[in-house]
CSV table of C-alpha atoms in Angstrom, one decimal:
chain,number,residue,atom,x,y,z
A,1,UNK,CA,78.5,106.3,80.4
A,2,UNK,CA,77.6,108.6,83.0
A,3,UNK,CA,74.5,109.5,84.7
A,4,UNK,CA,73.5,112.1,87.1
A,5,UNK,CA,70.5,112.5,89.1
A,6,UNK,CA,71.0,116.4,90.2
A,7,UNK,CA,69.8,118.2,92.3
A,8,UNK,CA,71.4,121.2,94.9
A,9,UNK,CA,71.0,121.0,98.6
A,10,UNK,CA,71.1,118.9,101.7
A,11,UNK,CA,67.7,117.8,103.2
A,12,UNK,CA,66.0,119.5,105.8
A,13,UNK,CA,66.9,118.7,109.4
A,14,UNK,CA,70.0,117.7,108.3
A,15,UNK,CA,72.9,120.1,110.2
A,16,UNK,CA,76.7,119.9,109.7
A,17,UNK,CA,77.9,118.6,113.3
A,18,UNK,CA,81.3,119.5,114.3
A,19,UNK,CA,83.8,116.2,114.2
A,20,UNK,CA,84.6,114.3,117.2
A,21,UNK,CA,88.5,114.2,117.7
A,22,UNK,CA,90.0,111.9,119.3
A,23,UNK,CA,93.6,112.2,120.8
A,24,UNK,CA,93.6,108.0,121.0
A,25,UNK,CA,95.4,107.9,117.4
A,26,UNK,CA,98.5,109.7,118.5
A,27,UNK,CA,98.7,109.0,122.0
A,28,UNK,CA,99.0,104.6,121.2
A,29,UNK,CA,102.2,105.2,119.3
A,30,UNK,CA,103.7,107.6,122.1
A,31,UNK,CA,102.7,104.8,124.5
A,32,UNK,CA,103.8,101.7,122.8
A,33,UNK,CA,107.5,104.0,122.4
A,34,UNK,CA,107.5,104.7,126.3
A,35,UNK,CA,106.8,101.1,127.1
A,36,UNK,CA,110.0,100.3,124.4
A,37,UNK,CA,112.4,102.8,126.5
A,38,UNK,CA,110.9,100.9,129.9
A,39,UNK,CA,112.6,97.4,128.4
A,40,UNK,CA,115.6,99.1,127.3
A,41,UNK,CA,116.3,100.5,130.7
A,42,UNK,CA,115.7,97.1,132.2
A,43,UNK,CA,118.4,95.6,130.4
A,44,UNK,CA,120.3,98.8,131.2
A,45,UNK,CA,119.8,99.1,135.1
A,46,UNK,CA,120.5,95.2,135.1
A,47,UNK,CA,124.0,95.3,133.0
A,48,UNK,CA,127.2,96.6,135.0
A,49,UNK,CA,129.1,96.7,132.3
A,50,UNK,CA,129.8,95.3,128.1
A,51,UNK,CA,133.3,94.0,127.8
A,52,UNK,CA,134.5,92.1,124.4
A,53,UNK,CA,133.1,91.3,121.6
A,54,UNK,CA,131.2,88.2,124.0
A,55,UNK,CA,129.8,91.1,126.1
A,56,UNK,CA,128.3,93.0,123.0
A,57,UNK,CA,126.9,90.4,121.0
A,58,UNK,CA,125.1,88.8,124.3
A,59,UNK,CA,123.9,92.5,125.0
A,60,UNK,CA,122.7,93.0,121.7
A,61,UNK,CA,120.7,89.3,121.5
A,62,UNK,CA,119.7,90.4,125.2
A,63,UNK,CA,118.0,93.4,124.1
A,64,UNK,CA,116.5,91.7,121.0
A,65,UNK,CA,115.5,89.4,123.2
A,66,UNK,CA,113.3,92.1,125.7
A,67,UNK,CA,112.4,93.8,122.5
A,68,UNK,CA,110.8,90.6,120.5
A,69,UNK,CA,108.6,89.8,123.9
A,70,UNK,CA,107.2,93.7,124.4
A,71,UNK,CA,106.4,93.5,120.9
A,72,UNK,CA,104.4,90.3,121.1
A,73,UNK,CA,102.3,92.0,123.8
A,74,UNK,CA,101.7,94.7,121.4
A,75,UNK,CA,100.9,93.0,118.6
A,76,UNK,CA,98.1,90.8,120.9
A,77,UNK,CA,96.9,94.2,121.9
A,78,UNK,CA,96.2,96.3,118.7
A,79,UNK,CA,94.2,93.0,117.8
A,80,UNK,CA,92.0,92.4,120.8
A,81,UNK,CA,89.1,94.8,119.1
A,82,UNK,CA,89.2,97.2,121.9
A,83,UNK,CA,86.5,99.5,120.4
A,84,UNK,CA,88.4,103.0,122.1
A,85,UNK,CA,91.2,102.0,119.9
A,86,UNK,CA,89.1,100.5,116.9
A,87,UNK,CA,87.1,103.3,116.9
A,88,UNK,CA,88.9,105.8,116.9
A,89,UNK,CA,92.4,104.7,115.1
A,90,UNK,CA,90.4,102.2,112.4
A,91,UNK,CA,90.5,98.7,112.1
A,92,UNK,CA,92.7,98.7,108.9
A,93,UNK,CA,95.5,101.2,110.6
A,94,UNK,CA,95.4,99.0,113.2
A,95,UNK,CA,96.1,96.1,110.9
A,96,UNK,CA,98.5,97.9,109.3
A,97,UNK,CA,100.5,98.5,112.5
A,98,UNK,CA,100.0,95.0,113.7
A,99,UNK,CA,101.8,93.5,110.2
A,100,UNK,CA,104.4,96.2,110.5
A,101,UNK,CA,105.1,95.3,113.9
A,102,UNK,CA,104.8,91.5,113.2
A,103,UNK,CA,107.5,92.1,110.5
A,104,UNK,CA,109.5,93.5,113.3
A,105,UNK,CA,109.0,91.1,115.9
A,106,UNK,CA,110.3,88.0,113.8
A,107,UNK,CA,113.3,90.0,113.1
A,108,UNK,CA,113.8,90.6,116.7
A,109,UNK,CA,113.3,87.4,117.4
A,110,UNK,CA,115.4,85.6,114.9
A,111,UNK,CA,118.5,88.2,115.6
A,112,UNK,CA,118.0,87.4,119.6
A,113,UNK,CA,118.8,83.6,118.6
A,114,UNK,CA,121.2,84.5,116.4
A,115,UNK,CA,123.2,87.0,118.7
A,116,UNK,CA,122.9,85.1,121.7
A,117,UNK,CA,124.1,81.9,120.3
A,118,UNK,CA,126.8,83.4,119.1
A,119,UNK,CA,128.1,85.7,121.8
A,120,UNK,CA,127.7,82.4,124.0
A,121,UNK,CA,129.7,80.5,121.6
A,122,UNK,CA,132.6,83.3,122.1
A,123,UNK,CA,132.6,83.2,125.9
A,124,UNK,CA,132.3,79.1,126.2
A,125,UNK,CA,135.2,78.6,122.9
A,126,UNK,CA,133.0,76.3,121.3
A,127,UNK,CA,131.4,76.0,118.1
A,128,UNK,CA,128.1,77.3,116.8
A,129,UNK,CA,126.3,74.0,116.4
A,130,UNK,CA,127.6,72.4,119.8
A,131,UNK,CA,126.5,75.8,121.8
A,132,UNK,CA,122.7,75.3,120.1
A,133,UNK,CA,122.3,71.9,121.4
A,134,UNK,CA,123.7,72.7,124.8
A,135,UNK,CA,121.5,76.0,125.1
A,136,UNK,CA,118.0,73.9,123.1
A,137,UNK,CA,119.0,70.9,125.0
A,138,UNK,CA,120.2,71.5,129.0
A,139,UNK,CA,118.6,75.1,129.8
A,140,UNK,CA,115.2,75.1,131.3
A,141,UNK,CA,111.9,76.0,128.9
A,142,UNK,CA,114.3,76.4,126.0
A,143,UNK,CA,113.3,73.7,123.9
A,144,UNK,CA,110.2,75.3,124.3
A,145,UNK,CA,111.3,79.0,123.7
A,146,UNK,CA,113.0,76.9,120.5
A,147,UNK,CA,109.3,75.7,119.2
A,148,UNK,CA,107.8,79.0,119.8
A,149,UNK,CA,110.3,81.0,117.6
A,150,UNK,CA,109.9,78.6,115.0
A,151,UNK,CA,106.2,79.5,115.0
A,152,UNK,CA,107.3,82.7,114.9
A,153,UNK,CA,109.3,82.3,111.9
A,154,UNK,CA,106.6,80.2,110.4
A,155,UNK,CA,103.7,82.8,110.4
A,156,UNK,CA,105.7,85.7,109.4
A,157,UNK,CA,106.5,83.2,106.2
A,158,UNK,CA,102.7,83.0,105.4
A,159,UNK,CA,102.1,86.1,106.3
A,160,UNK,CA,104.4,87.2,103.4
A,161,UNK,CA,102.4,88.5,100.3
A,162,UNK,CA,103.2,85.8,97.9
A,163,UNK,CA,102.2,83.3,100.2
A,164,UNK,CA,98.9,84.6,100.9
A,165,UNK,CA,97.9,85.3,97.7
A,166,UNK,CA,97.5,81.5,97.6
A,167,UNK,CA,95.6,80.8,101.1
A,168,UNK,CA,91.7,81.7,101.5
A,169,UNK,CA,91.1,84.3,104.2
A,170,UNK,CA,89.8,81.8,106.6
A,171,UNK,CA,93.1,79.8,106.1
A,172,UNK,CA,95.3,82.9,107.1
A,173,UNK,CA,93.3,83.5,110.0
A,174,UNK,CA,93.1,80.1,111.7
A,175,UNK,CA,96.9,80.0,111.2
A,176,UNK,CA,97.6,83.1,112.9
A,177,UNK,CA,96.1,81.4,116.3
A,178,UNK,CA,99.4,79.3,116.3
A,179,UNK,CA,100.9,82.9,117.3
A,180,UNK,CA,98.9,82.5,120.8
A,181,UNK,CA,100.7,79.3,121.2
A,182,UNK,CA,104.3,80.8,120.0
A,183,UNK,CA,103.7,83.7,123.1
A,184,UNK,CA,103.1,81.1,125.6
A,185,UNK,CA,106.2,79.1,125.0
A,186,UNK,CA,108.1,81.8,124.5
A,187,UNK,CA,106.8,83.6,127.9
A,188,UNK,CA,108.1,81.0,130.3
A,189,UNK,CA,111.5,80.8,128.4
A,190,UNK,CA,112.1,84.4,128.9
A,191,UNK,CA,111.3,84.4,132.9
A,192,UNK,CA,113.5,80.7,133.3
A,193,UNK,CA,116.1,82.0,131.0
A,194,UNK,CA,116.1,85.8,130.6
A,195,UNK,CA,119.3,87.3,132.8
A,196,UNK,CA,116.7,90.1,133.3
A,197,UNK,CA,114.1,88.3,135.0
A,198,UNK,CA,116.1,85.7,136.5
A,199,UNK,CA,116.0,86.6,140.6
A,200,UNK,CA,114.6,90.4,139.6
A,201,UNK,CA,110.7,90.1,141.6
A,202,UNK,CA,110.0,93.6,139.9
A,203,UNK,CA,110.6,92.8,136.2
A,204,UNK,CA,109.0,89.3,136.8
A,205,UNK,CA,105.6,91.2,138.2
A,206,UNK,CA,106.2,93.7,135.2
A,207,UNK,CA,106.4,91.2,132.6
A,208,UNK,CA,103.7,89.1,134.4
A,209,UNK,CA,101.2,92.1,134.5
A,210,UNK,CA,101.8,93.2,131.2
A,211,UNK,CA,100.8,89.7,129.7
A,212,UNK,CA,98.0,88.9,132.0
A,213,UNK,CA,96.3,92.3,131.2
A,214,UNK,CA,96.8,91.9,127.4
A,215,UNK,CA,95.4,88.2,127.9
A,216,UNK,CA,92.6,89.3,129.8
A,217,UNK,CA,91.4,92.1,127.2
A,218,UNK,CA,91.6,89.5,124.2
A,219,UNK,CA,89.6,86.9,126.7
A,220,UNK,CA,86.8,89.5,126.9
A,221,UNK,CA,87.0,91.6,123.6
A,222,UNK,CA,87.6,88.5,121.4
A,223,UNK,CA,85.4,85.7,122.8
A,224,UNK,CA,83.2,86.6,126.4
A,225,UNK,CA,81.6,90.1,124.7
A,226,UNK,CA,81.1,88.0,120.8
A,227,UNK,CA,79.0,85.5,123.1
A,228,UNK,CA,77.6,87.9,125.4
A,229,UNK,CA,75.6,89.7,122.6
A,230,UNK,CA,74.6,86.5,120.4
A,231,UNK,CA,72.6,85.3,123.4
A,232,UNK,CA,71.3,88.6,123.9
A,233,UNK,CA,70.6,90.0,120.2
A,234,UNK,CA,69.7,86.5,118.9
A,235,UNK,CA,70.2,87.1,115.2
A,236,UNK,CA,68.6,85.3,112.5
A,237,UNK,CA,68.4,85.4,108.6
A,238,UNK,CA,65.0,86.8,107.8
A,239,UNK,CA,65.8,87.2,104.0
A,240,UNK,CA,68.1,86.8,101.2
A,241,UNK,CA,67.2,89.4,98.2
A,242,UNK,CA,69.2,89.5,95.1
A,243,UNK,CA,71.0,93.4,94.1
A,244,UNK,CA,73.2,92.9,91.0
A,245,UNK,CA,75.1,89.8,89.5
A,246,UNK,CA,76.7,88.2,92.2
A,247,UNK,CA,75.5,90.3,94.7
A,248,UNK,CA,73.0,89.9,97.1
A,249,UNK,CA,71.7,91.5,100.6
A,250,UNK,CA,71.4,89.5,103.8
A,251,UNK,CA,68.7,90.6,105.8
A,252,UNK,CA,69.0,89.9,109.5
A,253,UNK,CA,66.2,90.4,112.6
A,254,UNK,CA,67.5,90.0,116.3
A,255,UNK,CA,66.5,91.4,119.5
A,256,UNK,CA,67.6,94.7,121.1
A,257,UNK,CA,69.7,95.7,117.8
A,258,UNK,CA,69.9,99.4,119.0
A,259,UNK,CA,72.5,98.3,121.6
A,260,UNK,CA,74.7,96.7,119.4
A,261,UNK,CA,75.7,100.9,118.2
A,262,UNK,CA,76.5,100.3,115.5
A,263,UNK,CA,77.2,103.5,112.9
A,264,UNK,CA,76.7,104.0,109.1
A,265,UNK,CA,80.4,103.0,107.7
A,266,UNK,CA,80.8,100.1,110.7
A,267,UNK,CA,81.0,97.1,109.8
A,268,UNK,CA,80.3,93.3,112.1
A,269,UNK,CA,82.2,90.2,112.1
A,270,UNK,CA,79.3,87.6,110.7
A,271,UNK,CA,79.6,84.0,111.3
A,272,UNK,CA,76.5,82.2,109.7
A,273,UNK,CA,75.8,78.8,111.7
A,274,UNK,CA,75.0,77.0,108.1
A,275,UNK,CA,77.2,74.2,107.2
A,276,UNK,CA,80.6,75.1,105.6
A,277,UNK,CA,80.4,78.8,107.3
A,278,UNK,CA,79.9,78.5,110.8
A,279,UNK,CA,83.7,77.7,111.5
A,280,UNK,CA,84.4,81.2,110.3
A,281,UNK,CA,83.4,84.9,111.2
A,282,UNK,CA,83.9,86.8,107.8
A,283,UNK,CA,83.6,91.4,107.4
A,284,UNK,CA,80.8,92.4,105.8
A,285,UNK,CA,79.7,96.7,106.4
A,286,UNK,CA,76.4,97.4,107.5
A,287,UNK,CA,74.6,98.5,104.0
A,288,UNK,CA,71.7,100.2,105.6
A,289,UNK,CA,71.6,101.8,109.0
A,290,UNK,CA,70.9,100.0,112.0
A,291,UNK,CA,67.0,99.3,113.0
A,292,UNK,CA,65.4,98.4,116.4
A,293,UNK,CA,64.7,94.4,114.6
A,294,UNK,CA,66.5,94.9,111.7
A,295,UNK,CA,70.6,94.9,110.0
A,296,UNK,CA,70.9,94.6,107.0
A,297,UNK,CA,74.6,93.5,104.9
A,298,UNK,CA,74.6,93.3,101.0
A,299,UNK,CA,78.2,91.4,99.8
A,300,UNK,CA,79.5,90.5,96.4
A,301,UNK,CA,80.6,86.8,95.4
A,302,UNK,CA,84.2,86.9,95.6
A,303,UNK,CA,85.0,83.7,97.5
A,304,UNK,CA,83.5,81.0,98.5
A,305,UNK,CA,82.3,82.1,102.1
A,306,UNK,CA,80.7,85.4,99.8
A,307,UNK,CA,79.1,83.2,97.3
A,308,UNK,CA,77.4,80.8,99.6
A,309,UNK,CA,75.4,83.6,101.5
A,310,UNK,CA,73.0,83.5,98.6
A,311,UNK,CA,71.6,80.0,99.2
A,312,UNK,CA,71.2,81.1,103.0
A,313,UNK,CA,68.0,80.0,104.3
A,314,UNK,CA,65.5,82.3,106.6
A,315,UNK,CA,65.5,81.1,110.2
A,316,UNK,CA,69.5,80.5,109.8
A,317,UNK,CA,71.2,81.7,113.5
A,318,UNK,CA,73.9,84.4,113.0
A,319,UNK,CA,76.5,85.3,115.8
A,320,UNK,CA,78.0,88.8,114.8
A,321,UNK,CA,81.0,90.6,116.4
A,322,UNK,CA,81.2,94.6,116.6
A,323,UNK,CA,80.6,96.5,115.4
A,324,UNK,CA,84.2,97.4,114.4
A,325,UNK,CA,85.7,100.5,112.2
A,326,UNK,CA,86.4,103.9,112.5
A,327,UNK,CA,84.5,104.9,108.5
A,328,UNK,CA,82.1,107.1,110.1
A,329,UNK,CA,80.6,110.9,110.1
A,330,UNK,CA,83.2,111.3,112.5
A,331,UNK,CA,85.7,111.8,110.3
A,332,UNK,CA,84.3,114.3,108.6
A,333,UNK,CA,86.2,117.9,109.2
A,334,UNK,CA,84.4,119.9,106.1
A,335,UNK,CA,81.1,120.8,105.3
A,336,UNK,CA,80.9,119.2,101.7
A,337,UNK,CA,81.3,115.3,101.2
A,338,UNK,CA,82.2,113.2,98.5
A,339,UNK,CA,81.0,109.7,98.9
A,340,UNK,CA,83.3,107.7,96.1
A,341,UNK,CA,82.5,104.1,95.9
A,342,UNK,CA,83.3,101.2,93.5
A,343,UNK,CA,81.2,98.3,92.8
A,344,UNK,CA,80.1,96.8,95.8
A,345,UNK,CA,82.2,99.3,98.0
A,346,UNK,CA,78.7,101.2,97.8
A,347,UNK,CA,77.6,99.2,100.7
A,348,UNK,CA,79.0,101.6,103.7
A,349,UNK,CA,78.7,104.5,101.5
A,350,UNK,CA,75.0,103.9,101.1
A,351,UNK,CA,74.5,104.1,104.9
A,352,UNK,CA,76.5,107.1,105.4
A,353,UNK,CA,74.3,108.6,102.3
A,354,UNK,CA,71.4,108.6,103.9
A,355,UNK,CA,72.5,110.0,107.5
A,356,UNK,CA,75.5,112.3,106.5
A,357,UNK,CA,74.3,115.8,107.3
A,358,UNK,CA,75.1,118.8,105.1
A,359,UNK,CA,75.8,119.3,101.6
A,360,UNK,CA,76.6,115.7,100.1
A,361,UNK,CA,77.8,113.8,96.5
A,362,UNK,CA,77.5,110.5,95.7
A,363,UNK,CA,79.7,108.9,92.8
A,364,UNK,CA,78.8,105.0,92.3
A,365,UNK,CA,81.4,103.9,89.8
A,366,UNK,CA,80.6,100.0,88.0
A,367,UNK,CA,81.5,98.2,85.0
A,368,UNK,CA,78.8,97.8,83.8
A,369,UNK,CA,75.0,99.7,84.7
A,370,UNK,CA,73.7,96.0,85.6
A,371,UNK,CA,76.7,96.5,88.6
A,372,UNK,CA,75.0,99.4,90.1
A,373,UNK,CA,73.5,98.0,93.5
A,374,UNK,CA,71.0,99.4,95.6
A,375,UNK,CA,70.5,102.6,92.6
A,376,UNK,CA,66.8,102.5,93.1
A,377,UNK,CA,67.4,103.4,97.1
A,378,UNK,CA,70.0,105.3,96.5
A,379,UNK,CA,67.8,107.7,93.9
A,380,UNK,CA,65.2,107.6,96.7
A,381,UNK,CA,67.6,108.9,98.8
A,382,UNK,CA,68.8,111.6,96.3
A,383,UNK,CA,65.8,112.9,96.2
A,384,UNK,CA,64.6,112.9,99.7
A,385,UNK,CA,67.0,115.0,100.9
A,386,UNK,CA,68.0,116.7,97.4
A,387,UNK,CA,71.3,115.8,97.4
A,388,UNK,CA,73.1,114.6,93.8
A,389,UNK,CA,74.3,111.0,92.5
A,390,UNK,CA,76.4,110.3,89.6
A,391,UNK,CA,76.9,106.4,88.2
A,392,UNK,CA,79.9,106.3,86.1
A,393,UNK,CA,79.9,102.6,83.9
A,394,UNK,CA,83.2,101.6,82.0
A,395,UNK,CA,81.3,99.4,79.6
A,396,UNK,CA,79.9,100.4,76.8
A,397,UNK,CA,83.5,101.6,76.3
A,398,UNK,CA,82.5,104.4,74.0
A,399,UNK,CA,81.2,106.1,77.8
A,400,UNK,CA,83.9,105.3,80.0
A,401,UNK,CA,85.5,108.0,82.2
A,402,UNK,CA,88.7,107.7,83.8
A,403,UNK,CA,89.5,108.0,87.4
A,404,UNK,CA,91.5,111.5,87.5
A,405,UNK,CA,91.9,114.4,88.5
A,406,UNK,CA,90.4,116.0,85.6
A,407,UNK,CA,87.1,113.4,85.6
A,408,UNK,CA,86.3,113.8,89.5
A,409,UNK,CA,86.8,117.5,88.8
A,410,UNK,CA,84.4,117.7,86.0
A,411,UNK,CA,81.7,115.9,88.5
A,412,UNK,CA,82.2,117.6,91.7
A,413,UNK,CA,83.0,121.3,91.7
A,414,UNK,CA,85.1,122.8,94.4
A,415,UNK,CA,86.5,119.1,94.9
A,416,UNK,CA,89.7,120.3,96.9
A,417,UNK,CA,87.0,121.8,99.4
A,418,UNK,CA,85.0,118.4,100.4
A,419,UNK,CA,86.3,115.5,103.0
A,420,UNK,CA,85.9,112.5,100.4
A,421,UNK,CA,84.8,109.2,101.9
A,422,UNK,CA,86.6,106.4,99.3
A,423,UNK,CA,85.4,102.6,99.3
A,424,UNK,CA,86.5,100.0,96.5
A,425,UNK,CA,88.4,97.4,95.3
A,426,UNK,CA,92.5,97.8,96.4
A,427,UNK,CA,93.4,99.0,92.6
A,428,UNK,CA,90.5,101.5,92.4
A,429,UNK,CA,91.1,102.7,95.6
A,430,UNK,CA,94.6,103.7,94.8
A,431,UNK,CA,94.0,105.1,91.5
A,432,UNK,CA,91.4,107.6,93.4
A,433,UNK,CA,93.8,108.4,96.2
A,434,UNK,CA,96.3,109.5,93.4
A,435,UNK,CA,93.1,111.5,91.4
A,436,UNK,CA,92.2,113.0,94.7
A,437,UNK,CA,95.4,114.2,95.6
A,438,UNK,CA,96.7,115.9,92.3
A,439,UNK,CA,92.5,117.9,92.2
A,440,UNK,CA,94.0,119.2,95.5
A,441,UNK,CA,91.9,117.2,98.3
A,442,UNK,CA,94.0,117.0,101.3
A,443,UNK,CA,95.0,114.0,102.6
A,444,UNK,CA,94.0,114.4,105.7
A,445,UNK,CA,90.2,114.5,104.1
A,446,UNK,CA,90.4,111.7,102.3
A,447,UNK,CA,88.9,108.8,104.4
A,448,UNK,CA,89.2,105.3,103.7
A,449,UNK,CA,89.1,101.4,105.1
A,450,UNK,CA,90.6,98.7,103.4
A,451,UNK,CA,90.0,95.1,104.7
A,452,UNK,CA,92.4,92.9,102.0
A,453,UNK,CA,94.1,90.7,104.8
């Protein structure tokens, strides 16, 4: 079933602004690339010459080695919520990048113990097993190196899809903090143990600054500026409406709000300091836009951390981290916008509804017209600034309308002309990316966050 409240043209006041762009999201990659050639020279400058196959398989787990170490500094780094890289590259990309990467380093890592042992065994004429002891066993920080790899090796396992499809979010994420402990046993091993490092004072200060700087932004981006702003914003739960089945909003008060800066699309890391939630800080998106006293987050059941904000009670201290994400106006590059959301995805959209300028279309798809959230604000919206709203339901069946080409079409004219802003469950996201694509929407203007860990 579909319904449309229509009407033709932006609100008053409300001007197309040209987009922010930002050179931050091709510059990273260029710089983590440059930083990969400046190891591989080290272990070039540093090697005379490769001789046998010893000499190439001690290279190779040598420059594994370098490799697996730069990487963990990178990794660290693309997760320390630096908002110049948050903001403008996305929190999602960046997650993307840092499981890529993690991918990487664990193959780096496991080939550098593989290779080295190995080429070691070939210069020394002994076996596999008896080189392993002697190198775990008799060199210095290696039986620690040893733990931290296995860490490693460890958390790339969980980190695999099958396994966490059967781990809660708040179990993957306390894991990964064994990964700070893997880096710091593996950092000394490399500076005892690294022919690199070992009586070279510059690559010791390198290495050294490189890991004390990316230490120093997670100290102050991940913990001091989190407890900075919940002692000065001092946020509370004022009230707990219900929306839909299952979903609820959260409304917050604090102090000073307007310097948090948050924008419609952001989101904020939320940890509630109720029992069974304070241990963890879970992603909700801002569902209104940001007040002087007031925030506002509306979030579906879907776990147990979701489901247990409905019994929240008023007066309940909230410590929130951001605001994070790059799904903002600043995306935008055309002046038509398509605001695509399904089922509770509607909760960024909603914000960027009411403070996009220029000519804008909402499309709220549900299951069922009891799954619509927030429709009576979002009407009120519609019709404040004249802009148009269609809710698509799939149930009653006899009024469902598939996600294609030909559907979105139907609903938005000129479709290949508007930036589309797309926020949904993963399989509905997809399906839209695909619909989007084949209507002729570029995909450059096709703008999306995913947070599925």
């Amino acid at each position: 079933m579909t319904t449309t409240s229509t009407t033709t043209c932006a609100s008053r006041g409300m001007r197309h602004r040209r987009p922010r762009h930002s050179v931050v999201p091709f510059l990273v990659p260029l710089v983590i690339w440059a930083g990969a050639a400046g190891v591989l020279s080290l272990w070039w400058s540093d090697t005379a010459s490769v001789v046998g196959p010893a000499g190439w398989l001690t290279g190779a787990g040598r420059i594994t080695g370098l490799l697996a170490g730069y990487a963990c500094a990178v990794l660290l780094a693309l997760m320390a919520r630096m908002p110049l890289l948050d903001h403008t590259i996305g929190t999602d990309r960046l997650a993307r990048w840092h499981a890529l990467g993690g991918r990487c380093t664990v193959a780096l890592a496991l080939a550098h113990t593989l290779l080295i042992i190995w080429g070691y065994s070939l210069t020394s004429h002994t076996d596999v097993v008896s080189q392993t002891s002697t190198l775990v066993l008799r060199y210095p920080d290696l039986l620690k190196g040893t733990v931290g790899f296995l860490l490693f090796l460890a958390t790339g396992v969980l980190s695999a899809r099958a396994a966490r499809r059967r781990m809660s979010y708040e179990t993957w994420h306390y894991l990964h903090f064994a990964t700070y402990l893997a880096v710091f046993l593996t950092f000394g091993h490399q500076l005892s143990n690294g022919a690199d490092f070992v009586g070279n004072r510059p690559a010791q200060l390198a290495w050294y600054t490189l890991f004390l700087g990316v230490s120093a932004l997670l100290t102050w981006y991940r913990f001091a500026v989190p407890l900075r702003r919940g002692l000065r914003h001092r946020l509370r739960v004022a009230a707990v409406h219900p929306e839909a089945p299952g979903v609820v909003s959260v409304h917050l008060t604090g102090e000073h709000l307007d310097e948090l800066g948050g924008e419609p699309g952001q989101f904020l890391r939320w940890r509630f300091m109720a029992r069974g939630l304070w241990w963890t800080a879970n992603p909700y998106s801002l569902s209104a836009p940001a007040r002087l006293r007031h925030l506002r987050i509306t979030v579906k059941a879907a776990g147990g951390h979701s489901a247990a904000l409905a019994h929240l009670a008023p007066g309940t201290r909230v410590w929130a981290e951001g605001p994070y994400g790059g799904f903002t106006a600043n995306r935008r590059t055309a002046p038509k916008v398509l605001l695509l959301a399904g089922g509770v995805g509607i909760t960024p959209l909603r914000a960027l509804f009411e403070t996009l300028p220029g000519d804008v279309t909402l499309v709220h798809r549900a299951r069922r017209p009891g799954d619509l959230a927030l429709r009576g604000e979002l009407d009120a919206i519609a019709a404040r600034r004249r802009a148009t709203v269609h809710y698509v339901v799939d149930e009653p069946a006899g009024y469902s309308s598939p996600l294609t080409a030909q559907g979105l079409s139907a609903l938005v004219p000129d479709l290949a002309a508007h930036d589309v802003y797309l926020c949904g469950p993963p399989g509905m996201t997809q399906a839209a990316i695909t619909a989007l694509r084949e209507a002729g929407v570029p995909a450059r203007r096709i703008h999306h966050e995913s947070f599925a860990f």
